[in-house]
Amino acid sequence: MLANVSSSERMASHPMQRFQFVVVGGGIAGVTCVEQLASDFPSAEVGLITAASHIKAVANFKQVSQTLEEFDVEERPPSVLQEKYPNVTVIQSAVRSLQADQHTLQTEDGRSVGYEKLCICSGARPKLLTQDQPYVLGVRDTDSVQEFQKRLSSAKRIVVVGNGGIALELVFEVRGCEVVWAVKDKAIGNTFFDAGAAQFLIPSLEAQRPPRDAVCKRARYTTEQGPEGGSDGGPEGGLHTFTAGGDRRRPGSGSTGAGSALGPDWHEGFLLRGAEETPQGVRVEYECEVQEIFTPSDPLRPQPEADYGAWPVYVRLTNGRTVGCDFIVSATGVVPNTDAFLQGNNFSLAEDGGLRVDDHMMTSELDVYAAGDVCSACWEPSALWQQMRLWTQARQMGWFAGRCMAADVLTQPIELDFCFELFAHITKFFSYKVVILGKFNAQGLGADHELLVRCTKGQEYVKVVLRGGKMVGAVLIGETDLEETFENLILNQMDLTPYKDELLNPNIDIEDYFD
Ligand code: FAD
């Protein structure tokens, strides 16, 4: 164990701090990993290096079914972790560089840290449409949502670009401002849904949505006063709570410094209101991308065009339309935060820029593991699982990485955990409960699949993906109560050919049927 600091090091101006385990990143992956290591090895020194002023921790964890899980995420001061685990030291600074061959790290505030085993959980940042364009905003952490909220309050029209979960939630939540939503696909929400599910959800965007309540009715704990308009009071303390599904508490408005990614219900504590009094709609521009962004004074703006004076910024879309707006929200995915770790090392990177990890969460560098948004799962996955950069997977990977690091130290074998057997996610979109399972969008199945769909407008949308008569995926929108039965049918790979006609029959209690 390397926990002791030698006397010569103590004498140096920047003594090397040594830990048996070091984890970088105080998001959900990093904190879960630290907790796993600290409880497995109470006598080992565990260091957590994080750029943000708060850490994120899982609370009220609930295993809903074999693979579905729900939990709250609490944003806490780092001291909470150190109080719970006396063997944990939190260093609040960003990592500047890593020397993997020497097992050392340097931080921005000038420290050197030595490790035996390292886990990188530095998350990801928004992939911005363009850098250094003041009219383009990315949404990632509490600070960026506050900036978005501030700019929205005087905006009459915004353009949202992107078709993932963040864009979906954002367009639904904004009030009092026209939203032009540019998606590159034929349907909204392509990351999670197919065109059928999108059709089910579209009326929610068109409906007269009630104004959002400006007052937070639940207790909320902050460690500092939010900026003007960003805080609605609440008891002072050290806890921010985010909730995944069900009972929804609201996040606090304190700063998160360099920022962990927000999680489920990230918008809940923020009033997303524009400058218009009357309800404003959402206009979807399908199958297009941003071709260019220009301001009225831009000498390179396209000519000739209509009056460019009305809006501060314009977006030229690949479908030929030009849209003026107050600002643009770039919600086009994320880029893994690997920059600080790459120079001088030999990390294998995946196509999406993540650190490649094997089925032990190990990177290509000796004794360096990675988990959460920063990594790319490069093992041969189960036929029913895929990586998606989501809250639940950050927790699962952080936890499993901790277990793998422990197993390696103890030279014990460890198998890939069951949670990587079946992709399973619960969330809420447009106020509907959404459960997605397995190959919910027939990912990678080509033509070799069949879809069964049941839809009741405004109530529920159920889609089942079958391959060779066996269920391999499902999308459940609304209170369908089918998740456990479908999860079982997917996991046990029963041949459903004889039951196909009854499977989605609303008059049959499917749970009893397969009991
Ligand atoms: P993060 O939470 O990003 O944490 C990374 C940590 O690393 C931070 O503490 C950061 O400060 C630290 N760090 C970074 N670089 C360094 C460095 N060089 N040195 C030291 N520390 C560093 N997921 C869902 O499941 N459901 C949702 O509804 C959902 N909504 C989302 C909405 C938004 C707006 C966003 C941005 C994401 C959303 N996600 C959602 C995704 C989810 O938040 C992420 O998948 C998850 O938070 C990833 O956790 P992580 O621990 O890997 O990374």
Coordinates of C-alpha atoms and ligand atoms in Angstrom, one line a residue:
M1 CA 0.0 0.0 0.0
L2 CA 1.3 3.5 -0.9
A3 CA -0.7 5.5 1.6
N4 CA 2.2 6.9 3.7
V5 CA 3.8 10.1 2.8
S6 CA 7.6 9.9 3.3
S7 CA 9.3 12.5 5.4
S8 CA 11.4 13.8 2.5
E9 CA 8.2 14.3 0.5
R10 CA 6.5 16.1 3.4
M11 CA 9.4 18.5 3.5
A12 CA 9.1 19.3 -0.2
S13 CA 7.1 22.4 -1.2
H14 CA 4.5 20.2 -3.1
P15 CA 4.8 16.9 -1.4
M16 CA 3.5 13.9 -3.3
Q17 CA 0.3 12.6 -1.9
R18 CA 0.0 8.9 -2.3
F19 CA -3.1 6.7 -2.3
Q20 CA -3.7 3.1 -3.0
F21 CA -6.7 4.1 -5.1
V22 CA -7.3 7.4 -6.8
V23 CA -10.6 8.2 -8.6
V24 CA -10.9 11.4 -10.8
G25 CA -14.3 13.0 -11.0
G26 CA -17.0 13.7 -8.4
G27 CA -20.0 12.8 -10.6
I28 CA -22.1 9.8 -10.1
A29 CA -19.6 7.3 -11.6
G30 CA -16.6 8.6 -9.5
V31 CA -18.5 8.9 -6.2
T32 CA -20.0 5.4 -6.6
C33 CA -16.6 4.0 -7.4
V34 CA -15.0 5.7 -4.3
E35 CA -17.8 4.5 -2.0
Q36 CA -17.3 0.9 -3.3
L37 CA -13.5 1.0 -2.7
A38 CA -13.7 2.8 0.6
S39 CA -16.2 0.3 2.1
D40 CA -14.4 -2.7 0.5
F41 CA -11.0 -1.6 1.8
P42 CA -11.5 0.4 5.0
S43 CA -7.8 0.4 5.7
A44 CA -6.8 1.7 2.2
E45 CA -6.3 5.3 1.5
V46 CA -8.7 6.4 -1.3
G47 CA -8.3 9.8 -3.0
L48 CA -11.0 11.5 -5.0
I49 CA -9.8 14.4 -7.2
T50 CA -12.6 16.5 -8.6
A51 CA -12.8 19.8 -10.3
A52 CA -16.3 20.6 -9.1
S53 CA -17.1 22.1 -5.7
H54 CA -19.8 19.5 -5.0
I55 CA -19.9 15.8 -5.4
K56 CA -22.9 13.8 -6.6
A57 CA -24.2 10.8 -4.7
V58 CA -26.9 8.2 -5.2
A59 CA -29.7 8.3 -2.6
N60 CA -32.9 6.3 -2.1
F61 CA -31.7 3.6 -4.5
K62 CA -34.6 1.4 -5.5
Q63 CA -34.2 -1.8 -7.6
V64 CA -37.5 -1.6 -9.5
S65 CA -37.1 -5.0 -11.2
Q66 CA -34.2 -7.2 -12.0
T67 CA -32.5 -4.6 -14.2
L68 CA -34.5 -1.4 -13.8
E69 CA -33.4 1.0 -11.1
E70 CA -34.5 4.3 -9.8
F71 CA -32.7 6.7 -7.4
D72 CA -32.3 10.2 -6.3
V73 CA -29.1 12.1 -6.9
E74 CA -27.9 14.4 -4.2
E75 CA -25.4 17.1 -4.7
R76 CA -23.4 17.4 -1.5
P77 CA -20.3 19.1 -0.2
P78 CA -17.3 16.7 -0.3
S79 CA -17.0 16.7 3.5
V80 CA -20.1 14.4 3.6
L81 CA -18.1 11.7 1.8
Q82 CA -15.1 12.2 4.1
E83 CA -17.2 12.0 7.2
K84 CA -18.8 8.8 6.1
Y85 CA -15.6 7.2 5.0
P86 CA -12.6 8.3 7.1
N87 CA -10.2 6.6 4.6
V88 CA -11.3 9.0 1.8
T89 CA -9.5 12.3 1.0
V90 CA -11.1 14.6 -1.4
I91 CA -8.9 17.0 -3.4
Q92 CA -10.8 19.8 -5.0
S93 CA -8.8 20.6 -8.1
A94 CA -8.8 19.6 -11.8
V95 CA -6.3 17.0 -13.0
R96 CA -3.9 18.7 -15.4
S97 CA -1.8 15.7 -16.5
L98 CA -1.3 12.0 -16.0
Q99 CA 2.0 10.1 -16.2
A100 CA 0.5 6.6 -16.5
D101 CA 4.0 4.9 -16.6
Q102 CA 4.9 6.5 -13.3
H103 CA 1.5 6.2 -11.7
T104 CA 1.3 9.9 -10.9
L105 CA -1.1 12.8 -11.6
Q106 CA -0.7 16.5 -11.5
T107 CA -3.5 18.9 -10.5
E108 CA -4.2 22.4 -11.5
D109 CA -3.4 23.7 -8.0
G110 CA 0.1 22.2 -8.2
R111 CA -0.2 18.9 -6.4
S112 CA 1.4 15.6 -7.3
V113 CA -0.6 12.5 -6.5
G114 CA 0.6 9.0 -6.7
Y115 CA -1.6 5.9 -7.1
E116 CA -1.5 2.1 -7.3
K117 CA -4.8 1.9 -9.2
L118 CA -6.6 4.8 -10.9
C119 CA -10.2 5.2 -12.1
I120 CA -10.9 8.1 -14.5
C121 CA -14.6 9.2 -14.2
S122 CA -14.3 12.7 -15.6
G123 CA -17.6 12.6 -17.5
A124 CA -18.3 14.4 -20.8
R125 CA -19.1 17.9 -22.0
P126 CA -21.6 19.1 -24.6
K127 CA -20.5 18.8 -28.2
L128 CA -21.1 22.5 -29.2
L129 CA -22.1 23.3 -32.8
T130 CA -19.4 25.9 -32.8
Q131 CA -16.9 27.2 -30.3
D132 CA -16.6 30.8 -29.3
Q133 CA -20.0 31.9 -30.6
P134 CA -21.7 33.9 -27.9
Y135 CA -25.2 33.1 -29.3
V136 CA -24.7 29.3 -28.9
L137 CA -25.3 27.7 -25.5
G138 CA -24.7 24.2 -24.4
V139 CA -26.7 22.8 -21.4
R140 CA -24.7 20.6 -19.0
D141 CA -24.5 21.7 -15.4
T142 CA -26.4 23.9 -13.0
D143 CA -24.4 26.9 -14.1
S144 CA -25.2 26.5 -17.8
V145 CA -28.9 25.9 -17.0
Q146 CA -28.9 29.2 -15.0
E147 CA -27.3 31.0 -18.0
F148 CA -29.9 29.5 -20.3
Q149 CA -32.7 30.5 -17.9
K150 CA -31.4 34.1 -17.8
R151 CA -31.1 34.5 -21.5
L152 CA -34.5 32.9 -22.1
S153 CA -36.2 35.4 -19.8
S154 CA -35.8 38.1 -22.5
A155 CA -36.0 35.8 -25.6
K156 CA -38.9 35.6 -28.0
R157 CA -37.6 32.8 -30.2
I158 CA -34.9 30.2 -29.7
V159 CA -33.6 27.5 -31.9
V160 CA -32.9 24.1 -30.3
V161 CA -30.6 21.8 -32.2
G162 CA -30.3 18.1 -31.4
N163 CA -32.6 15.1 -31.0
G164 CA -31.5 13.4 -27.8
G165 CA -33.0 13.4 -24.3
I166 CA -31.8 16.9 -23.4
A167 CA -33.4 18.5 -26.4
L168 CA -36.6 16.5 -25.9
E169 CA -37.0 17.8 -22.3
L170 CA -36.0 21.3 -23.1
V171 CA -38.5 22.0 -25.9
F172 CA -41.3 20.6 -23.6
E173 CA -40.3 22.7 -20.6
V174 CA -39.9 26.1 -22.2
R175 CA -42.8 28.5 -21.9
G176 CA -43.5 32.0 -23.3
C177 CA -41.0 31.7 -26.1
E178 CA -41.3 30.2 -29.6
V179 CA -39.1 27.2 -30.1
V180 CA -37.8 26.1 -33.5
W181 CA -36.5 22.6 -33.0
A182 CA -34.0 21.4 -35.7
V183 CA -33.7 17.6 -35.7
K184 CA -31.6 15.6 -38.2
D185 CA -34.0 12.7 -38.2
K186 CA -37.4 12.0 -39.6
A187 CA -38.9 11.9 -36.1
I188 CA -38.4 13.6 -32.8
G189 CA -36.5 11.8 -30.0
N190 CA -34.7 9.5 -32.3
T191 CA -32.2 8.5 -29.6
F192 CA -35.0 6.9 -27.6
F193 CA -37.9 6.4 -29.9
D194 CA -39.0 5.5 -33.3
A195 CA -41.4 7.5 -35.5
G196 CA -44.5 5.8 -33.9
A197 CA -43.5 6.9 -30.4
A198 CA -42.7 10.3 -31.7
Q199 CA -46.2 10.6 -33.2
F200 CA -47.6 9.6 -29.8
L201 CA -45.7 12.4 -28.1
I202 CA -46.1 15.2 -30.7
P203 CA -49.6 16.2 -29.4
S204 CA -48.0 17.0 -26.1
L205 CA -46.0 19.7 -27.8
E206 CA -49.0 21.1 -29.6
A207 CA -51.3 21.1 -26.6
Q208 CA -51.9 24.3 -24.6
R209 CA -49.5 23.6 -21.9
P210 CA -50.3 25.1 -18.5
P211 CA -47.7 27.7 -17.3
R212 CA -45.1 26.2 -15.0
D213 CA -45.3 27.0 -11.3
A214 CA -42.7 29.5 -10.4
V215 CA -42.6 28.7 -6.8
C216 CA -40.8 25.6 -5.5
K217 CA -43.2 23.9 -3.1
R218 CA -40.7 21.4 -1.7
A219 CA -37.8 21.9 0.6
R220 CA -34.6 22.5 -1.2
Y221 CA -31.2 22.9 0.3
T222 CA -28.5 25.1 -1.0
T223 CA -25.0 26.0 0.1
E224 CA -25.0 29.4 -1.5
Q225 CA -27.4 32.0 -2.7
G226 CA -28.4 31.6 -6.3
P227 CA -28.1 34.6 -8.6
E228 CA -31.0 37.0 -8.8
G229 CA -34.1 35.2 -10.0
G230 CA -32.4 31.9 -9.8
S231 CA -33.2 31.2 -6.2
D232 CA -36.6 30.8 -4.6
G233 CA -35.4 30.4 -1.1
G234 CA -35.4 27.2 0.9
P235 CA -33.6 26.1 4.0
E236 CA -29.9 26.7 3.9
G237 CA -27.8 23.5 4.2
G238 CA -25.6 21.3 2.2
L239 CA -27.7 19.2 0.0
H240 CA -29.2 19.4 -3.5
T241 CA -31.6 16.7 -4.6
F242 CA -32.4 15.5 -8.1
T243 CA -34.9 12.8 -8.6
A244 CA -35.0 10.0 -11.2
G245 CA -38.7 9.5 -12.0
G246 CA -41.7 9.3 -9.7
D247 CA -41.7 11.9 -6.8
R248 CA -39.9 14.9 -8.2
R249 CA -37.8 17.1 -6.0
R250 CA -36.0 20.0 -7.4
P251 CA -32.3 20.8 -7.7
G252 CA -30.9 23.7 -5.8
S253 CA -29.4 26.6 -7.6
G254 CA -25.9 26.7 -6.1
S255 CA -22.9 26.6 -8.4
T256 CA -21.3 23.3 -9.2
G257 CA -17.9 24.8 -10.3
A258 CA -16.4 22.9 -13.2
G259 CA -19.6 21.0 -13.2
S260 CA -20.8 17.4 -13.1
A261 CA -23.4 16.6 -15.7
L262 CA -26.9 17.2 -14.6
G263 CA -29.1 14.2 -14.2
P264 CA -32.8 13.3 -14.4
D265 CA -35.1 16.2 -13.8
W266 CA -32.3 18.7 -14.4
H267 CA -34.9 21.3 -15.5
E268 CA -37.2 20.8 -12.5
G269 CA -35.9 23.6 -10.3
F270 CA -35.6 26.1 -13.1
L271 CA -38.4 28.2 -14.5
L272 CA -37.8 28.1 -18.2
R273 CA -39.8 31.1 -19.3
G274 CA -39.3 33.4 -22.2
A275 CA -40.4 37.0 -22.8
E276 CA -43.8 36.4 -24.3
E277 CA -47.0 36.4 -22.3
T278 CA -49.0 34.2 -24.6
P279 CA -48.3 30.5 -25.0
Q280 CA -45.8 29.9 -27.8
G281 CA -45.5 26.8 -29.9
V282 CA -42.8 24.5 -30.9
R283 CA -42.0 24.2 -34.6
V284 CA -40.1 21.1 -35.6
E285 CA -37.8 21.3 -38.6
Y286 CA -37.2 17.7 -39.6
E287 CA -34.2 16.1 -41.4
C288 CA -32.0 19.0 -41.2
E289 CA -28.7 20.2 -39.7
V290 CA -27.2 23.6 -39.1
Q291 CA -25.3 24.8 -42.1
E292 CA -24.1 28.1 -40.7
I293 CA -24.7 30.6 -38.0
F294 CA -24.4 34.3 -38.6
T295 CA -25.2 37.7 -37.1
P296 CA -26.7 40.6 -39.0
S297 CA -23.4 42.4 -39.0
D298 CA -21.5 39.4 -40.2
P299 CA -19.7 40.4 -43.4
L300 CA -20.0 36.7 -44.6
R301 CA -23.7 36.5 -44.1
P302 CA -25.6 35.0 -47.1
Q303 CA -26.7 37.4 -49.7
P304 CA -29.3 38.5 -50.8
E305 CA -31.6 37.7 -48.0
A306 CA -34.6 39.2 -46.3
D307 CA -34.2 41.8 -43.6
Y308 CA -31.5 40.5 -41.2
G309 CA -32.1 43.2 -38.6
A310 CA -34.9 41.6 -36.7
W311 CA -32.9 39.0 -34.7
P312 CA -29.5 39.0 -33.0
V313 CA -28.5 35.7 -34.7
Y314 CA -29.6 33.6 -37.7
V315 CA -29.3 29.9 -38.3
R316 CA -29.2 28.6 -41.9
L317 CA -30.5 25.0 -42.0
T318 CA -29.6 22.4 -44.6
N319 CA -33.2 22.3 -45.7
G320 CA -32.7 25.8 -47.1
R321 CA -34.6 27.7 -44.3
T322 CA -33.0 30.5 -42.4
V323 CA -34.4 31.1 -38.9
G324 CA -33.7 34.2 -36.9
C325 CA -33.7 33.9 -33.1
D326 CA -32.4 35.3 -29.8
F327 CA -30.0 32.4 -29.2
I328 CA -29.3 28.8 -30.1
V329 CA -29.2 25.8 -27.8
S330 CA -26.8 23.2 -28.9
A331 CA -27.9 19.8 -27.6
T332 CA -26.1 17.6 -30.1
G333 CA -24.5 15.1 -27.8
V334 CA -21.4 15.0 -25.6
V335 CA -17.7 14.6 -25.9
P336 CA -15.8 12.5 -23.3
N337 CA -13.5 14.6 -21.1
T338 CA -10.2 13.0 -21.9
D339 CA -8.0 15.9 -22.7
A340 CA -6.2 16.1 -19.3
F341 CA -5.2 12.4 -19.5
L342 CA -4.0 11.8 -23.0
Q343 CA -0.7 13.6 -23.5
G344 CA 2.3 11.3 -23.1
N345 CA 0.1 8.2 -22.5
N346 CA -1.1 5.4 -24.8
F347 CA -4.8 5.3 -24.3
S348 CA -6.9 3.6 -26.9
L349 CA -9.8 5.8 -27.8
A350 CA -13.1 4.7 -29.3
E351 CA -14.6 6.4 -32.3
D352 CA -16.8 8.6 -30.0
G353 CA -13.6 9.8 -28.3
G354 CA -14.2 7.8 -25.1
L355 CA -11.4 5.9 -23.3
R356 CA -11.9 2.3 -24.4
V357 CA -12.5 -0.1 -21.5
D358 CA -12.7 -3.9 -21.4
D359 CA -15.0 -6.0 -19.4
H360 CA -13.0 -5.1 -16.3
M361 CA -13.5 -1.4 -16.9
M362 CA -9.7 -1.3 -17.6
T363 CA -8.3 1.1 -20.2
S364 CA -5.3 0.3 -22.4
E365 CA -3.0 1.8 -19.7
L366 CA -1.8 -0.4 -16.9
D367 CA -3.7 0.1 -13.6
V368 CA -5.9 2.7 -15.1
Y369 CA -9.7 2.1 -15.2
A370 CA -12.5 4.3 -16.4
A371 CA -16.2 4.5 -15.8
G372 CA -19.2 6.7 -16.8
D373 CA -19.5 9.2 -19.6
V374 CA -15.8 9.3 -20.2
C375 CA -15.4 5.7 -21.2
S376 CA -16.6 3.6 -24.1
A377 CA -17.6 0.0 -23.4
C378 CA -15.5 -2.0 -25.9
W379 CA -16.1 -5.5 -24.6
E380 CA -18.3 -7.9 -26.6
P381 CA -21.7 -6.8 -25.3
S382 CA -24.6 -9.0 -24.5
A383 CA -27.1 -9.2 -27.4
L384 CA -29.5 -7.1 -25.3
W385 CA -27.3 -4.3 -24.0
Q386 CA -25.8 -1.1 -25.4
Q387 CA -23.9 1.7 -23.8
M388 CA -25.8 5.0 -23.5
R389 CA -24.4 7.9 -21.6
L390 CA -27.0 7.9 -18.9
W391 CA -27.2 8.4 -15.2
T392 CA -28.0 4.7 -14.5
Q393 CA -25.0 3.4 -16.5
A394 CA -22.7 5.9 -14.8
R395 CA -23.7 4.4 -11.4
Q396 CA -23.4 0.8 -12.6
M397 CA -20.0 1.4 -14.3
G398 CA -18.6 3.3 -11.3
W399 CA -19.7 0.5 -8.9
F400 CA -18.4 -2.2 -11.2
A401 CA -15.1 -0.5 -11.7
G402 CA -14.6 -0.3 -8.0
R403 CA -15.3 -4.0 -7.7
C404 CA -12.9 -4.8 -10.5
M405 CA -10.1 -2.6 -8.9
A406 CA -10.7 -4.5 -5.6
A407 CA -10.7 -7.9 -7.3
D408 CA -7.4 -7.1 -9.1
V409 CA -5.7 -6.0 -5.9
L410 CA -6.9 -9.2 -4.3
T411 CA -6.1 -11.2 -7.4
Q412 CA -9.6 -12.6 -7.5
P413 CA -11.5 -13.3 -10.7
I414 CA -14.5 -11.2 -11.5
E415 CA -17.2 -11.6 -14.1
L416 CA -19.1 -8.9 -16.0
D417 CA -22.0 -7.9 -13.8
F418 CA -25.6 -8.9 -14.6
C419 CA -26.5 -5.2 -14.9
F420 CA -24.8 -5.3 -18.3
E421 CA -27.0 -8.1 -19.5
L422 CA -30.0 -6.1 -20.5
F423 CA -30.2 -2.4 -21.3
A424 CA -32.9 -0.9 -19.0
H425 CA -33.8 2.7 -18.4
I426 CA -36.7 4.6 -16.7
T427 CA -37.2 8.2 -17.3
K428 CA -39.9 10.8 -18.0
F429 CA -40.5 12.6 -21.2
F430 CA -43.3 15.1 -21.8
S431 CA -44.6 14.1 -18.3
Y432 CA -45.1 10.5 -19.4
K433 CA -43.3 7.6 -17.6
V434 CA -41.0 6.0 -20.2
V435 CA -39.4 2.6 -19.8
I436 CA -37.0 1.4 -22.5
L437 CA -35.6 -2.1 -22.6
G438 CA -33.0 -4.0 -24.6
K439 CA -32.9 -3.3 -28.4
F440 CA -35.8 -0.9 -28.0
N441 CA -35.2 0.6 -31.4
A442 CA -34.2 -2.6 -33.1
Q443 CA -30.6 -1.4 -32.9
G444 CA -28.3 -3.5 -35.0
L445 CA -31.1 -5.9 -36.0
G446 CA -31.4 -4.8 -39.6
A447 CA -34.5 -6.2 -41.3
D448 CA -34.4 -9.3 -39.0
H449 CA -37.2 -8.1 -36.6
E450 CA -40.9 -7.6 -36.2
L451 CA -42.6 -4.8 -34.3
L452 CA -45.9 -5.1 -32.3
V453 CA -47.4 -1.8 -31.3
R454 CA -50.4 -0.8 -29.1
C455 CA -51.2 2.9 -28.8
T456 CA -54.0 4.7 -27.0
K457 CA -53.8 8.4 -27.8
G458 CA -52.9 10.6 -24.8
Q459 CA -52.5 7.5 -22.6
E460 CA -50.0 4.9 -23.6
Y461 CA -47.7 3.7 -26.3
V462 CA -46.4 0.2 -26.2
K463 CA -43.9 -1.2 -28.7
V464 CA -42.3 -4.7 -28.6
V465 CA -39.4 -5.7 -30.8
L466 CA -39.3 -9.4 -31.7
R467 CA -36.6 -11.3 -33.4
G468 CA -37.2 -14.9 -34.4
G469 CA -40.3 -14.8 -32.2
K470 CA -38.4 -13.8 -29.1
M471 CA -38.7 -10.4 -27.4
V472 CA -35.5 -8.4 -27.7
G473 CA -36.7 -4.9 -26.8
A474 CA -39.6 -2.7 -25.8
V475 CA -40.7 0.9 -25.4
L476 CA -43.3 1.6 -22.8
I477 CA -44.7 5.1 -22.6
G478 CA -47.4 5.9 -19.9
E479 CA -48.5 3.8 -16.9
T480 CA -48.5 0.5 -18.8
D481 CA -47.5 -1.7 -15.8
L482 CA -45.8 -4.0 -18.3
E483 CA -42.2 -3.5 -17.5
E484 CA -41.6 -6.4 -15.2
T485 CA -43.3 -8.9 -17.4
F486 CA -41.6 -7.7 -20.5
E487 CA -38.3 -7.6 -18.8
N488 CA -38.8 -11.3 -17.9
L489 CA -39.8 -12.2 -21.4
I490 CA -36.7 -10.5 -22.8
L491 CA -34.4 -12.1 -20.3
N492 CA -35.8 -15.6 -20.6
Q493 CA -35.9 -15.5 -24.4
M494 CA -39.1 -17.5 -24.5
D495 CA -40.5 -18.2 -28.0
L496 CA -43.6 -16.0 -28.2
T497 CA -44.7 -17.0 -31.7
P498 CA -47.8 -18.8 -30.4
Y499 CA -48.8 -15.8 -28.2
K500 CA -48.0 -13.0 -30.7
D501 CA -51.7 -12.0 -31.2
E502 CA -52.4 -11.8 -27.5
L503 CA -49.2 -10.2 -26.4
L504 CA -50.5 -6.6 -26.7
N505 CA -54.2 -7.4 -26.3
P506 CA -55.4 -4.8 -23.7
N507 CA -58.1 -7.2 -22.5
I508 CA -55.6 -9.8 -21.4
D509 CA -53.7 -9.5 -18.2
I510 CA -50.4 -10.4 -19.6
E511 CA -48.8 -10.8 -16.2
D512 CA -51.2 -13.6 -15.3
Y513 CA -50.9 -15.0 -18.7
F514 CA -47.2 -15.7 -18.3
D515 CA -47.3 -16.5 -14.6
Ligands
FAD1 P1 -20.2 13.7 -14.6 O1 -21.5 13.7 -13.8 O2 -20.1 14.6 -15.8 O3 -19.1 14.0 -13.6 C1 -17.7 14.2 -14.1 C2 -16.9 14.7 -12.9 O4 -15.6 14.8 -13.3 C3 -17.3 16.1 -12.4 O5 -17.3 16.1 -11.0 C4 -16.2 17.0 -13.0 O6 -16.0 18.2 -12.2 C5 -15.1 16.1 -12.9 N1 -13.9 16.4 -13.8 C6 -14.0 16.6 -15.2 N2 -12.7 16.8 -15.7 C7 -11.9 16.7 -14.6 C8 -10.5 16.9 -14.4 N3 -9.7 17.1 -15.4 N4 -10.0 16.8 -13.2 C9 -10.8 16.5 -12.1 N5 -12.1 16.4 -12.2 C10 -12.7 16.5 -13.4 N6 -29.1 10.9 -17.8 C11 -30.1 10.2 -17.4 O7 -30.0 9.0 -17.1 N7 -31.4 10.7 -17.4 C12 -31.6 12.0 -17.7 O8 -32.7 12.5 -17.7 C13 -30.5 12.8 -18.1 N8 -30.6 14.1 -18.3 C14 -29.5 14.9 -18.6 C15 -29.7 16.2 -18.8 C16 -28.5 17.0 -19.1 C17 -28.7 18.5 -19.3 C18 -27.3 16.4 -19.2 C19 -26.1 17.3 -19.5 C20 -27.1 15.1 -19.0 C21 -28.2 14.3 -18.7 N9 -28.1 12.9 -18.4 C22 -29.2 12.2 -18.1 C23 -26.8 12.2 -18.5 C24 -26.2 12.1 -17.1 O9 -26.2 13.3 -16.4 C25 -24.7 11.6 -17.3 O10 -24.7 10.4 -18.0 C26 -24.0 11.3 -16.0 O11 -24.1 12.4 -15.1 C27 -22.6 10.9 -16.2 O12 -21.9 10.8 -14.9 P2 -20.3 10.8 -14.8 O13 -20.1 10.6 -13.3 O14 -19.7 9.9 -15.8 O15 -19.9 12.2 -15.2

